[in-house]
N, CA, C and O atoms as a printed pandas DataFrame, in Angstrom:
     atom_number atom_name residue_name chain_id  residue_number  x_coord  y_coord  z_coord
0              1         N          MET        A               1   26.385  -19.288   67.125
1              2        CA          MET        A               1   26.005  -20.665   67.060
2              3         C          MET        A               1   27.236  -21.487   66.717
3              4         O          MET        A               1   27.819  -21.326   65.645
4              5         N          THR        A               2   27.621  -22.346   67.607
5              6        CA          THR        A               2   28.778  -23.188   67.382
6              7         C          THR        A               2   28.326  -24.635   67.420
7              8         O          THR        A               2   27.652  -25.055   68.359
8              9         N          THR        A               3   28.687  -25.379   66.426
9             10        CA          THR        A               3   28.344  -26.789   66.373
10            11         C          THR        A               3   29.618  -27.574   66.213
11            12         O          THR        A               3   30.469  -27.227   65.394
12            13         N          SER        A               4   29.757  -28.616   66.979
13            14        CA          SER        A               4   30.935  -29.454   66.829
14            15         C          SER        A               4   30.512  -30.902   66.806
15            16         O          SER        A               4   29.581  -31.302   67.505
16            17         N          ILE        A               5   31.189  -31.674   66.010
17            18        CA          ILE        A               5   30.930  -33.098   65.918
18            19         C          ILE        A               5   32.222  -33.798   66.272
19            20         O          ILE        A               5   33.266  -33.518   65.683
20            21         N          SER        A               6   32.163  -34.687   67.211
21            22        CA          SER        A               6   33.357  -35.442   67.571
22            23         C          SER        A               6   33.064  -36.914   67.432
23            24         O          SER        A               6   31.956  -37.364   67.726
24            25         N          ALA        A               7   34.024  -37.649   66.999
25            26        CA          ALA        A               7   33.866  -39.093   66.845
26            27         C          ALA        A               7   35.076  -39.755   67.466
27            28         O          ALA        A               7   36.217  -39.440   67.128
28            29         N          THR        A               8   34.817  -40.672   68.373
29            30        CA          THR        A               8   35.926  -41.380   68.998
30            31         C          THR        A               8   36.191  -42.695   68.298
31            32         O          THR        A               8   37.245  -43.304   68.484
32            33         N          GLY        A               9   35.259  -43.124   67.511
33            34        CA          GLY        A               9   35.440  -44.377   66.794
34            35         C          GLY        A               9   35.564  -44.139   65.306
35            36         O          GLY        A               9   35.488  -43.003   64.838
36            37         N          PHE        A              10   35.758  -45.232   64.557
37            38        CA          PHE        A              10   35.920  -45.129   63.127
38            39         C          PHE        A              10   35.177  -46.274   62.468
39            40         O          PHE        A              10   35.232  -47.400   62.962
40            41         N          LYS        A              11   34.492  -46.026   61.379
41            42        CA          LYS        A              11   33.738  -47.019   60.595
42            43         C          LYS        A              11   32.735  -47.790   61.445
43            44         O          LYS        A              11   32.720  -49.021   61.454
44            45         N          GLY        A              12   31.911  -47.055   62.145
45            46        CA          GLY        A              12   30.816  -47.698   62.857
46            47         C          GLY        A              12   31.225  -48.478   64.087
47            48         O          GLY        A              12   30.522  -49.411   64.474
48            49         N          CYS        A              13   32.329  -48.134   64.712
49            50        CA          CYS        A              13   32.729  -48.819   65.936
50            51         C          CYS        A              13   31.713  -48.487   67.019
51            52         O          CYS        A              13   31.142  -47.396   67.006
52            53         N          PRO        A              14   31.474  -49.391   67.946
53            54        CA          PRO        A              14   30.464  -49.139   68.975
54            55         C          PRO        A              14   30.818  -47.990   69.902
55            56         O          PRO        A              14   29.924  -47.447   70.550
56            57         N          ALA        A              15   32.080  -47.594   69.996
57            58        CA          ALA        A              15   32.467  -46.522   70.913
58            59         C          ALA        A              15   32.252  -45.137   70.308
59            60         O          ALA        A              15   32.670  -44.145   70.907
60            61         N          SER        A              16   31.617  -45.037   69.146
61            62        CA          SER        A              16   31.427  -43.758   68.467
62            63         C          SER        A              16   30.355  -42.938   69.160
63            64         O          SER        A              16   29.322  -43.469   69.567
64            65         N          SER        A              17   30.602  -41.644   69.294
65            66        CA          SER        A              17   29.601  -40.762   69.879
66            67         C          SER        A              17   28.782  -40.068   68.798
67            68         O          SER        A              17   27.962  -39.204   69.111
68            69         N          PHE        A              18   28.983  -40.421   67.551
69            70        CA          PHE        A              18   28.262  -39.808   66.437
70            71         C          PHE        A              18   26.966  -40.578   66.212
71            72         O          PHE        A              18   26.998  -41.777   65.933
72            73         N          HIS        A              19   25.840  -39.906   66.331
73            74        CA          HIS        A              19   24.536  -40.529   66.094
74            75         C          HIS        A              19   23.781  -39.634   65.133
75            76         O          HIS        A              19   23.501  -38.483   65.466
76            77         N          GLY        A              20   23.459  -40.105   64.003
77            78        CA          GLY        A              20   22.705  -39.322   63.045
78            79         C          GLY        A              20   23.116  -39.675   61.633
79            80         O          GLY        A              20   23.739  -40.711   61.402
80            81         N          SER        A              21   22.773  -38.824   60.695
81            82        CA          SER        A              21   23.094  -39.100   59.299
82            83         C          SER        A              21   24.211  -38.164   58.836
83            84         O          SER        A              21   24.534  -37.183   59.506
84            85         N          TRP        A              22   24.789  -38.481   57.690
85            86        CA          TRP        A              22   25.873  -37.672   57.151
86            87         C          TRP        A              22   25.365  -36.445   56.413
87            88         O          TRP        A              22   26.125  -35.499   56.210
88            89         N          LYS        A              23   24.132  -36.434   56.016
89            90        CA          LYS        A              23   23.634  -35.256   55.321
90            91         C          LYS        A              23   23.351  -34.149   56.333
91            92         O          LYS        A              23   22.997  -34.404   57.484
92            93         N          THR        A              24   23.517  -32.928   55.870
93            94        CA          THR        A              24   23.328  -31.803   56.773
94            95         C          THR        A              24   21.974  -31.181   56.527
95            96         O          THR        A              24   21.522  -31.080   55.386
96            97         N          SER        A              25   21.344  -30.774   57.574
97            98        CA          SER        A              25   20.090  -30.045   57.448
98            99         C          SER        A              25   20.028  -29.054   58.593
99           100         O          SER        A              25   20.398  -29.353   59.729
100          101         N          ILE        A              26   19.558  -27.892   58.268
101          102        CA          ILE        A              26   19.388  -26.861   59.285
102          103         C          ILE        A              26   17.914  -26.502   59.274
103          104         O          ILE        A              26   17.367  -26.160   58.226
104          105         N          ALA        A              27   17.270  -26.576   60.420
105          106        CA          ALA        A              27   15.838  -26.300   60.468
106          107         C          ALA        A              27   15.525  -25.446   61.672
107          108         O          ALA        A              27   16.284  -25.413   62.641
108          109         N          GLY        A              28   14.416  -24.763   61.609
109          110        CA          GLY        A              28   13.893  -24.026   62.744
110          111         C          GLY        A              28   14.750  -22.848   63.156
111          112         O          GLY        A              28   15.174  -22.046   62.323
112          113         N          GLU        A              29   15.005  -22.752   64.476
113          114        CA          GLU        A              29   15.733  -21.618   65.038
114          115         C          GLU        A              29   17.151  -21.510   64.500
115          116         O          GLU        A              29   17.654  -20.413   64.258
116          117         N          ASP        A              30   17.789  -22.659   64.315
117          118        CA          ASP        A              30   19.167  -22.642   63.829
118          119         C          ASP        A              30   19.260  -21.938   62.467
119          120         O          ASP        A              30   20.185  -21.162   62.227
120          121         N          TYR        A              31   18.303  -22.213   61.588
121          122        CA          TYR        A              31   18.333  -21.613   60.254
122          123         C          TYR        A              31   18.131  -20.110   60.322
123          124         O          TYR        A              31   18.867  -19.363   59.678
124          125         N          THR        A              32   17.148  -19.648   61.091
125          126        CA          THR        A              32   16.895  -18.206   61.176
126          127         C          THR        A              32   18.060  -17.484   61.824
127          128         O          THR        A              32   18.403  -16.373   61.420
128          129         N          MET        A              33   18.681  -18.109   62.841
129          130        CA          MET        A              33   19.829  -17.483   63.488
130          131         C          MET        A              33   21.009  -17.397   62.513
131          132         O          MET        A              33   21.726  -16.397   62.470
132          133         N          LEU        A              34   21.193  -18.466   61.734
133          134        CA          LEU        A              34   22.265  -18.474   60.746
134          135         C          LEU        A              34   22.000  -17.448   59.652
135          136         O          LEU        A              34   22.916  -16.749   59.219
136          137         N          ALA        A              35   20.759  -17.354   59.206
137          138        CA          ALA        A              35   20.398  -16.410   58.148
138          139         C          ALA        A              35   20.605  -14.972   58.605
139          140         O          ALA        A              35   21.027  -14.125   57.818
140          141         N          LYS        A              36   20.309  -14.689   59.883
141          142        CA          LYS        A              36   20.489  -13.334   60.394
142          143         C          LYS        A              36   21.963  -12.985   60.579
143          144         O          LYS        A              36   22.338  -11.817   60.474
144          145         N          SER        A              37   22.801  -13.980   60.852
145          146        CA          SER        A              37   24.214  -13.695   61.104
146          147         C          SER        A              37   25.011  -13.475   59.821
147          148         O          SER        A              37   26.097  -12.898   59.859
148          149         N          VAL        A              38   24.480  -13.930   58.688
149          150        CA          VAL        A              38   25.176  -13.757   57.419
150          151         C          VAL        A              38   24.739  -12.433   56.809
151          152         O          VAL        A              38   23.541  -12.207   56.642
152          153         N          PRO        A              39   25.687  -11.542   56.468
153          154        CA          PRO        A              39   25.298  -10.248   55.900
154          155         C          PRO        A              39   24.689  -10.427   54.506
155          156         O          PRO        A              39   25.119  -11.269   53.716
156          157         N          ILE        A              40   23.684   -9.612   54.238
157          158        CA          ILE        A              40   23.017   -9.680   52.933
158          159         C          ILE        A              40   23.907   -9.055   51.864
159          160         O          ILE        A              40   24.090   -9.629   50.791
160          161         N          HIS        A              41   24.447   -7.905   52.149
161          162        CA          HIS        A              41   25.305   -7.207   51.199
162          163         C          HIS        A              41   26.721   -7.142   51.772
163          164         O          HIS        A              41   26.925   -6.779   52.931
164          165         N          ILE        A              42   27.646   -7.485   50.969
165          166        CA          ILE        A              42   29.043   -7.414   51.397
166          167         C          ILE        A              42   29.684   -6.249   50.674
167          168         O          ILE        A              42   29.672   -6.185   49.445
168          169         N          ARG        A              43   30.236   -5.337   51.433
169          170        CA          ARG        A              43   30.900   -4.179   50.828
170          171         C          ARG        A              43   32.346   -4.510   50.534
171          172         O          ARG        A              43   33.086   -5.004   51.385
172          173         N          VAL        A              44   32.715   -4.228   49.327
173          174        CA          VAL        A              44   34.090   -4.446   48.913
174          175         C          VAL        A              44   34.630   -3.096   48.484
175          176         O          VAL        A              44   34.105   -2.474   47.561
176          177         N          GLY        A              45   35.681   -2.645   49.155
177          178        CA          GLY        A              45   36.272   -1.364   48.807
178          179         C          GLY        A              45   37.032   -1.462   47.495
179          180         O          GLY        A              45   37.401   -2.546   47.044
180          181         N          LYS        A              46   37.251   -0.312   46.904
181          182        CA          LYS        A              46   38.019   -0.295   45.674
182          183         C          LYS        A              46   39.445   -0.740   45.964
183          184         O          LYS        A              46   40.013   -0.381   46.996
184          185         N          PRO        A              47   40.019   -1.512   45.069
185          186        CA          PRO        A              47   41.402   -1.930   45.300
186          187         C          PRO        A              47   42.341   -0.733   45.213
187          188         O          PRO        A              47   42.136    0.185   44.419
188          189         N          VAL        A              48   43.349   -0.765   46.027
189          190        CA          VAL        A              48   44.316    0.315   46.033
190          191         C          VAL        A              48   45.183    0.175   44.793
191          192         O          VAL        A              48   45.800   -0.865   44.563
192          193         N          ARG        A              49   45.220    1.231   44.004
193          194        CA          ARG        A              49   45.981    1.197   42.758
194          195         C          ARG        A              49   46.991    2.332   42.778
195          196         O          ARG        A              49   46.640    3.500   42.945
196          197         N          LEU        A              50   48.227    1.968   42.607
197          198        CA          LEU        A              50   49.275    2.971   42.613
198          199         C          LEU        A              50   49.323    3.684   41.272
199          200         O          LEU        A              50   49.031    3.099   40.229
200          201         N          GLN        A              51   49.688    4.932   41.316
201          202        CA          GLN        A              51   49.850    5.684   40.078
202          203         C          GLN        A              51   51.052    5.151   39.319
203          204         O          GLN        A              51   52.062    4.800   39.929
204          205         N          PRO        A              52   50.959    5.086   38.001
205          206        CA          PRO        A              52   52.117    4.610   37.248
206          207         C          PRO        A              52   53.279    5.589   37.385
207          208         O          PRO        A              52   53.098    6.806   37.368
208          209         N          MET        A              53   54.449    5.035   37.519
209          210        CA          MET        A              53   55.636    5.858   37.684
210          211         C          MET        A              53   56.217    6.165   36.311
211          212         O          MET        A              53   56.823    5.304   35.673
212          213         N          MET        A              54   56.028    7.393   35.870
213          214        CA          MET        A              54   56.550    7.810   34.586
214          215         C          MET        A              54   57.762    8.731   34.806
215          216         O          MET        A              54   58.193    9.447   33.902
216          217         N          LYS        A              55   58.277    8.690   35.992
217          218        CA          LYS        A              55   59.337    9.599   36.375
218          219         C          LYS        A              55   60.696    9.049   35.944
219          220         O          LYS        A              55   60.919    7.839   35.932
220          221         N          ASN        A              56   61.570    9.938   35.602
221          222        CA          ASN        A              56   62.924    9.570   35.231
222          223         C          ASN        A              56   63.686    9.169   36.485
223          224         O          ASN        A              56   63.717    9.919   37.462
224          225         N          ILE        A              57   64.299    7.991   36.463
225          226        CA          ILE        A              57   65.041    7.546   37.642
226          227         C          ILE        A              57   66.301    8.370   37.867
227          228         O          ILE        A              57   66.835    8.401   38.976
228          229         N          ASN        A              58   66.773    9.033   36.828
229          230        CA          ASN        A              58   67.979    9.856   36.942
230          231         C          ASN        A              58   67.645   11.339   37.073
231          232         O          ASN        A              58   68.473   12.196   36.763
232          233         N          GLU        A              59   66.424   11.641   37.537
233          234        CA          GLU        A              59   66.028   13.039   37.618
234          235         C          GLU        A              59   66.958   13.800   38.560
235          236         O          GLU        A              59   67.233   13.364   39.677
236          237         N          GLY        A              60   67.423   14.918   38.093
237          238        CA          GLY        A              60   68.342   15.737   38.879
238          239         C          GLY        A              60   69.780   15.307   38.732
239          240         O          GLY        A              60   70.676   15.959   39.269
240          241         N          LYS        A              61   70.026   14.218   38.012
241          242        CA          LYS        A              61   71.383   13.739   37.793
242          243         C          LYS        A              61   71.742   13.985   36.337
243          244         O          LYS        A              61   70.869   14.213   35.499
244          245         N          GLY        A              62   72.970   13.937   36.060
245          246        CA          GLY        A              62   73.418   14.097   34.683
246          247         C          GLY        A              62   74.050   15.452   34.460
247          248         O          GLY        A              62   73.826   16.395   35.219
248          249         N          LEU        A              63   74.836   15.532   33.418
249          250        CA          LEU        A              63   75.601   16.746   33.104
250          251         C          LEU        A              63   74.702   17.935   32.791
251          252         O          LEU        A              63   74.998   19.057   33.202
252          253         N          PHE        A              64   73.609   17.704   32.069
253          254        CA          PHE        A              64   72.763   18.806   31.628
254          255         C          PHE        A              64   71.543   19.036   32.507
255          256         O          PHE        A              64   70.749   19.934   32.224
256          257         N          ALA        A              65   71.374   18.261   33.551
257          258        CA          ALA        A              65   70.187   18.365   34.400
258          259         C          ALA        A              65   69.989   19.757   35.012
259          260         O          ALA        A              65   68.868   20.265   34.983
260          261         N          PRO        A              66   71.031   20.395   35.566
261          262        CA          PRO        A              66   70.810   21.729   36.137
262          263         C          PRO        A              66   70.337   22.748   35.098
263          264         O          PRO        A              66   69.488   23.589   35.393
264          265         N          ILE        A              67   70.883   22.673   33.889
265          266        CA          ILE        A              67   70.472   23.599   32.830
266          267         C          ILE        A              67   69.018   23.351   32.442
267          268         O          ILE        A              67   68.254   24.290   32.220
268          269         N          VAL        A              68   68.645   22.076   32.362
269          270        CA          VAL        A              68   67.273   21.712   31.996
270          271         C          VAL        A              68   66.299   22.210   33.061
271          272         O          VAL        A              68   65.252   22.764   32.723
272          273         N          VAL        A              69   66.624   22.024   34.334
273          274        CA          VAL        A              69   65.736   22.446   35.426
274          275         C          VAL        A              69   65.578   23.963   35.440
275          276         O          VAL        A              69   64.464   24.464   35.598
276          277         N          VAL        A              70   66.668   24.697   35.279
277          278        CA          VAL        A              70   66.596   26.170   35.270
278          279         C          VAL        A              70   65.767   26.647   34.082
279          280         O          VAL        A              70   64.943   27.551   34.219
280          281         N          THR        A              71   65.984   26.043   32.922
281          282        CA          THR        A              71   65.226   26.435   31.722
282          283         C          THR        A              71   63.738   26.156   31.915
283          284         O          THR        A              71   62.900   26.972   31.533
284          285         N          ARG        A              72   63.404   25.003   32.507
285          286        CA          ARG        A              72   61.999   24.670   32.752
286          287         C          ARG        A              72   61.367   25.671   33.710
287          288         O          ARG        A              72   60.210   26.051   33.532
288          289         N          ASN        A              73   62.113   26.102   34.722
289          290        CA          ASN        A              73   61.580   27.079   35.681
290          291         C          ASN        A              73   61.385   28.448   35.042
291          292         O          ASN        A              73   60.445   29.161   35.390
292          293         N          ILE        A              74   62.251   28.821   34.124
293          294        CA          ILE        A              74   62.148   30.131   33.466
294          295         C          ILE        A              74   61.015   30.135   32.437
295          296         O          ILE        A              74   60.176   31.037   32.436
296          297         N          VAL        A              75   60.993   29.138   31.574
297          298        CA          VAL        A              75   60.041   29.097   30.463
298          299         C          VAL        A              75   58.647   28.682   30.923
299          300         O          VAL        A              75   57.652   29.131   30.354
300          301         N          GLY        A              76   58.565   27.850   31.924
301          302        CA          GLY        A              76   57.281   27.304   32.369
302          303         C          GLY        A              76   57.163   25.858   31.918
303          304         O          GLY        A              76   57.677   25.469   30.870
304          305         N          LYS        A              77   56.482   25.082   32.725
305          306        CA          LYS        A              77   56.428   23.641   32.477
306          307         C          LYS        A              77   55.719   23.300   31.164
307          308         O          LYS        A              77   56.187   22.442   30.415
308          309         N          LYS        A              78   54.603   23.959   30.884
309          310        CA          LYS        A              78   53.828   23.646   29.685
310          311         C          LYS        A              78   54.619   23.956   28.424
311          312         O          LYS        A              78   54.731   23.119   27.528
312          313         N          ARG        A              79   55.159   25.148   28.361
313          314        CA          ARG        A              79   55.932   25.554   27.177
314          315         C          ARG        A              79   57.207   24.714   27.039
315          316         O          ARG        A              79   57.608   24.346   25.934
316          317         N          PHE        A              80   57.826   24.423   28.168
317          318        CA          PHE        A              80   59.042   23.611   28.153
318          319         C          PHE        A              80   58.767   22.215   27.584
319          320         O          PHE        A              80   59.555   21.698   26.792
320          321         N          ASN        A              81   57.639   21.606   27.993
321          322        CA          ASN        A              81   57.297   20.289   27.478
322          323         C          ASN        A              81   56.980   20.325   25.987
323          324         O          ASN        A              81   57.251   19.358   25.276
324          325         N          GLN        A              82   56.407   21.428   25.506
325          326        CA          GLN        A              82   56.167   21.569   24.066
326          327         C          GLN        A              82   57.486   21.615   23.303
327          328         O          GLN        A              82   57.650   20.940   22.287
328          329         N          ILE        A              83   58.423   22.416   23.803
329          330        CA          ILE        A              83   59.733   22.531   23.155
330          331         C          ILE        A              83   60.464   21.193   23.204
331          332         O          ILE        A              83   61.056   20.767   22.212
332          333         N          ARG        A              84   60.421   20.538   24.353
333          334        CA          ARG        A              84   61.081   19.239   24.493
334          335         C          ARG        A              84   60.482   18.222   23.527
335          336         O          ARG        A              84   61.216   17.455   22.903
336          337         N          GLY        A              85   59.151   18.208   23.398
337          338        CA          GLY        A              85   58.475   17.292   22.482
338          339         C          GLY        A              85   58.902   17.519   21.034
339          340         O          GLY        A              85   59.107   16.567   20.281
340          341         N          LYS        A              86   59.033   18.800   20.650
341          342        CA          LYS        A              86   59.478   19.110   19.286
342          343         C          LYS        A              86   60.916   18.656   19.065
343          344         O          LYS        A              86   61.255   18.139   18.001
344          345         N          ALA        A              87   61.757   18.852   20.073
345          346        CA          ALA        A              87   63.157   18.439   19.959
346          347         C          ALA        A              87   63.270   16.917   19.847
347          348         O          ALA        A              87   64.065   16.409   19.057
348          349         N          ILE        A              88   62.484   16.202   20.626
349          350        CA          ILE        A              88   62.505   14.741   20.562
350          351         C          ILE        A              88   62.005   14.261   19.200
351          352         O          ILE        A              88   62.570   13.331   18.625
352          353         N          ALA        A              89   60.948   14.892   18.683
353          354        CA          ALA        A              89   60.419   14.517   17.369
354          355         C          ALA        A              89   61.446   14.768   16.274
355          356         O          ALA        A              89   61.618   13.939   15.380
356          357         N          LEU        A              90   62.132   15.914   16.338
357          358        CA          LEU        A              90   63.177   16.210   15.350
358          359         C          LEU        A              90   64.310   15.195   15.430
359          360         O          LEU        A              90   64.816   14.740   14.403
360          361         N          HIS        A              91   64.703   14.845   16.633
361          362        CA          HIS        A              91   65.787   13.878   16.802
362          363         C          HIS        A              91   65.378   12.508   16.263
363          364         O          HIS        A              91   66.191   11.813   15.654
364          365         N          SER        A              92   64.116   12.117   16.484
365          366        CA          SER        A              92   63.624   10.853   15.945
366          367         C          SER        A              92   63.619   10.873   14.418
367          368         O          SER        A              92   63.914    9.859   13.786
368          369         N          GLN        A              93   63.286   12.026   13.817
369          370        CA          GLN        A              93   63.320   12.147   12.358
370          371         C          GLN        A              93   64.739   12.011   11.830
371          372         O          GLN        A              93   64.970   11.382   10.798
372          373         N          VAL        A              94   65.688   12.605   12.545
373          374        CA          VAL        A              94   67.094   12.498   12.132
374          375         C          VAL        A              94   67.543   11.036   12.196
375          376         O          VAL        A              94   68.234   10.556   11.297
376          377         N          ILE        A              95   67.153   10.341   13.245
377          378        CA          ILE        A              95   67.508    8.931   13.375
378          379         C          ILE        A              95   66.864    8.121   12.245
379          380         O          ILE        A              95   67.498    7.231   11.678
380          381         N          THR        A              96   65.604    8.431   11.922
381          382        CA          THR        A              96   64.913    7.727   10.843
382          383         C          THR        A              96   65.603    7.950    9.504
383          384         O          THR        A              96   65.795    7.006    8.738
384          385         N          GLU        A              97   65.971    9.180    9.223
385          386        CA          GLU        A              97   66.676    9.478    7.960
386          387         C          GLU        A              97   68.028    8.781    7.915
387          388         O          GLU        A              97   68.435    8.283    6.865
388          389         N          PHE        A              98   68.722    8.744    9.039
389          390        CA          PHE        A              98   70.001    8.050    9.103
390          391         C          PHE        A              98   69.807    6.564    8.812
391          392         O          PHE        A              98   70.586    5.970    8.067
392          393         N          CYS        A              99   68.777    5.964    9.395
393          394        CA          CYS        A              99   68.507    4.540    9.170
394          395         C          CYS        A              99   68.158    4.266    7.707
395          396         O          CYS        A              99   68.542    3.235    7.154
396          397         N          LYS        A             100   67.433    5.188    7.089
397          398        CA          LYS        A             100   67.118    5.029    5.663
398          399         C          LYS        A             100   68.379    5.076    4.819
399          400         O          LYS        A             100   68.537    4.308    3.870
400          401         N          SER        A             101   69.273    5.986    5.176
401          402        CA          SER        A             101   70.487    6.152    4.359
402          403         C          SER        A             101   71.434    4.955    4.478
403          404         O          SER        A             101   72.156    4.654    3.527
404          405         N          ILE        A             102   71.446    4.270    5.622
405          406        CA          ILE        A             102   72.329    3.116    5.759
406          407         C          ILE        A             102   71.604    1.795    5.502
407          408         O          ILE        A             102   72.227    0.733    5.495
408          409         N          GLY        A             103   70.279    1.862    5.290
409          410        CA          GLY        A             103   69.509    0.661    4.981
410          411         C          GLY        A             103   69.140   -0.175    6.191
411          412         O          GLY        A             103   68.969   -1.388    6.072
412          413         N          ALA        A             104   69.015    0.447    7.349
413          414        CA          ALA        A             104   68.628   -0.278    8.564
414          415         C          ALA        A             104   67.126   -0.521    8.569
415          416         O          ALA        A             104   66.359    0.309    8.082
416          417         N          ASP        A             105   66.703   -1.665    9.121
417          418        CA          ASP        A             105   65.276   -1.969    9.163
418          419         C          ASP        A             105   64.599   -1.275   10.349
419          420         O          ASP        A             105   65.245   -0.584   11.137
420          421         N          THR        A             106   63.277   -1.480   10.456
421          422        CA          THR        A             106   62.474   -0.796   11.481
422          423         C          THR        A             106   62.900   -1.164   12.891
423          424         O          THR        A             106   62.925   -0.317   13.784
424          425         N          LYS        A             107   63.237   -2.437   13.087
425          426        CA          LYS        A             107   63.638   -2.876   14.427
426          427         C          LYS        A             107   64.913   -2.172   14.881
427          428         O          LYS        A             107   65.021   -1.754   16.034
428          429         N          GLN        A             108   65.869   -2.045   13.978
429          430        CA          GLN        A             108   67.118   -1.351   14.328
430          431         C          GLN        A             108   66.858    0.129   14.592
431          432         O          GLN        A             108   67.464    0.721   15.484
432          433         N          ARG        A             109   65.952    0.726   13.810
433          434        CA          ARG        A             109   65.610    2.142   14.016
434          435         C          ARG        A             109   64.988    2.340   15.395
435          436         O          ARG        A             109   65.342    3.280   16.106
436          437         N          GLN        A             110   64.062    1.458   15.776
437          438        CA          GLN        A             110   63.443    1.562   17.097
438          439         C          GLN        A             110   64.476    1.379   18.201
439          440         O          GLN        A             110   64.411    2.047   19.233
440          441         N          GLY        A             111   65.421    0.482   17.988
441          442        CA          GLY        A             111   66.491    0.290   18.969
442          443         C          GLY        A             111   67.341    1.542   19.134
443          444         O          GLY        A             111   67.732    1.890   20.248
444          445         N          LEU        A             112   67.630    2.222   18.016
445          446        CA          LEU        A             112   68.413    3.463   18.095
446          447         C          LEU        A             112   67.642    4.568   18.813
447          448         O          LEU        A             112   68.227    5.345   19.567
448          449         N          ILE        A             113   66.336    4.641   18.582
449          450        CA          ILE        A             113   65.522    5.659   19.263
450          451         C          ILE        A             113   65.480    5.379   20.762
451          452         O          ILE        A             113   65.562    6.306   21.567
452          453         N          ARG        A             114   65.353    4.107   21.142
453          454        CA          ARG        A             114   65.381    3.758   22.579
454          455         C          ARG        A             114   66.741    4.086   23.194
455          456         O          ARG        A             114   66.817    4.577   24.320
456          457         N          LEU        A             115   67.804    3.815   22.454
457          458        CA          LEU        A             115   69.148    4.133   22.934
458          459         C          LEU        A             115   69.308    5.636   23.128
459          460         O          LEU        A             115   69.916    6.077   24.104
460          461         N          ALA        A             116   68.764    6.422   22.203
461          462        CA          ALA        A             116   68.828    7.882   22.329
462          463         C          ALA        A             116   68.082    8.349   23.586
463          464         O          ALA        A             116   68.529    9.261   24.281
464          465         N          LYS        A             117   66.944    7.714   23.864
465          466        CA          LYS        A             117   66.184    8.082   25.065
466          467         C          LYS        A             117   66.977    7.758   26.331
467          468         O          LYS        A             117   67.032    8.566   27.258
468          469         N          LYS        A             118   67.589    6.572   26.367
469          470        CA          LYS        A             118   68.383    6.201   27.541
470          471         C          LYS        A             118   69.562    7.150   27.727
471          472         O          LYS        A             118   69.866    7.560   28.848
472          473         N          ASN        A             119   70.221    7.496   26.628
473          474        CA          ASN        A             119   71.343    8.436   26.723
474          475         C          ASN        A             119   70.880    9.809   27.199
475          476         O          ASN        A             119   71.561   10.462   27.990
476          477         N          GLY        A             120   69.707   10.246   26.709
477          478        CA          GLY        A             120   69.144   11.518   27.157
478          479         C          GLY        A             120   68.838   11.522   28.645
479          480         O          GLY        A             120   69.021   12.530   29.328
480          481         N          GLU        A             121   68.370   10.381   29.138
481          482        CA          GLU        A             121   68.099   10.274   30.584
482          483         C          GLU        A             121   69.397   10.354   31.372
483          484         O          GLU        A             121   69.478   11.053   32.382
484          485         N          ARG        A             122   70.414    9.633   30.903
485          486        CA          ARG        A             122   71.700    9.626   31.635
486          487         C          ARG        A             122   72.371   10.992   31.626
487          488         O          ARG        A             122   72.998   11.392   32.608
488          489         N          LEU        A             123   72.237   11.702   30.516
489          490        CA          LEU        A             123   72.878   13.018   30.423
490          491         C          LEU        A             123   72.073   14.110   31.133
491          492         O          LEU        A             123   72.585   15.207   31.360
492          493         N          GLY        A             124   70.828   13.821   31.481
493          494        CA          GLY        A             124   70.041   14.797   32.217
494          495         C          GLY        A             124   69.111   15.632   31.347
495          496         O          GLY        A             124   68.544   16.613   31.828
496          497         N          PHE        A             125   68.938   15.265   30.069
497          498        CA          PHE        A             125   68.035   16.029   29.203
498          499         C          PHE        A             125   66.575   15.825   29.577
499          500         O          PHE        A             125   65.732   16.667   29.268
500          501         N          LEU        A             126   66.272   14.724   30.233
501          502        CA          LEU        A             126   64.881   14.437   30.605
502          503         C          LEU        A             126   64.636   14.698   32.086
503          504         O          LEU        A             126   63.721   14.124   32.676
504          505         N          ALA        A             127   65.449   15.559   32.688
505          506        CA          ALA        A             127   65.309   15.884   34.126
506          507         C          ALA        A             127   64.089   16.733   34.354
507          508         O          ALA        A             127   63.802   17.108   35.491
């Protein structure tokens, strides 16, 4: 169903081809045809969501990366991640104790831990 309104005149000029009122009404066949053409239920697919990238951008790079990869392959991924987690926790404790001894506040301690993580990535410890 296509409806078009054309007007050749403006503000009630006699040359206007528009005859009727400005209010819209749909009655009879037009309404039923319009009602049938509009879907009752609209299906919306799930939005595509990418997996978060938790991967090291320097994976496979760095001085210690080959040693880390070989060790992970020998020990197994699960056990390797446990050992790595313990090593990271110990290193964070050492940084915390160092910050206590020099009187650094929490913000500086967090900055040092982030710096240690970045250095570990560059050296290949997180490969």
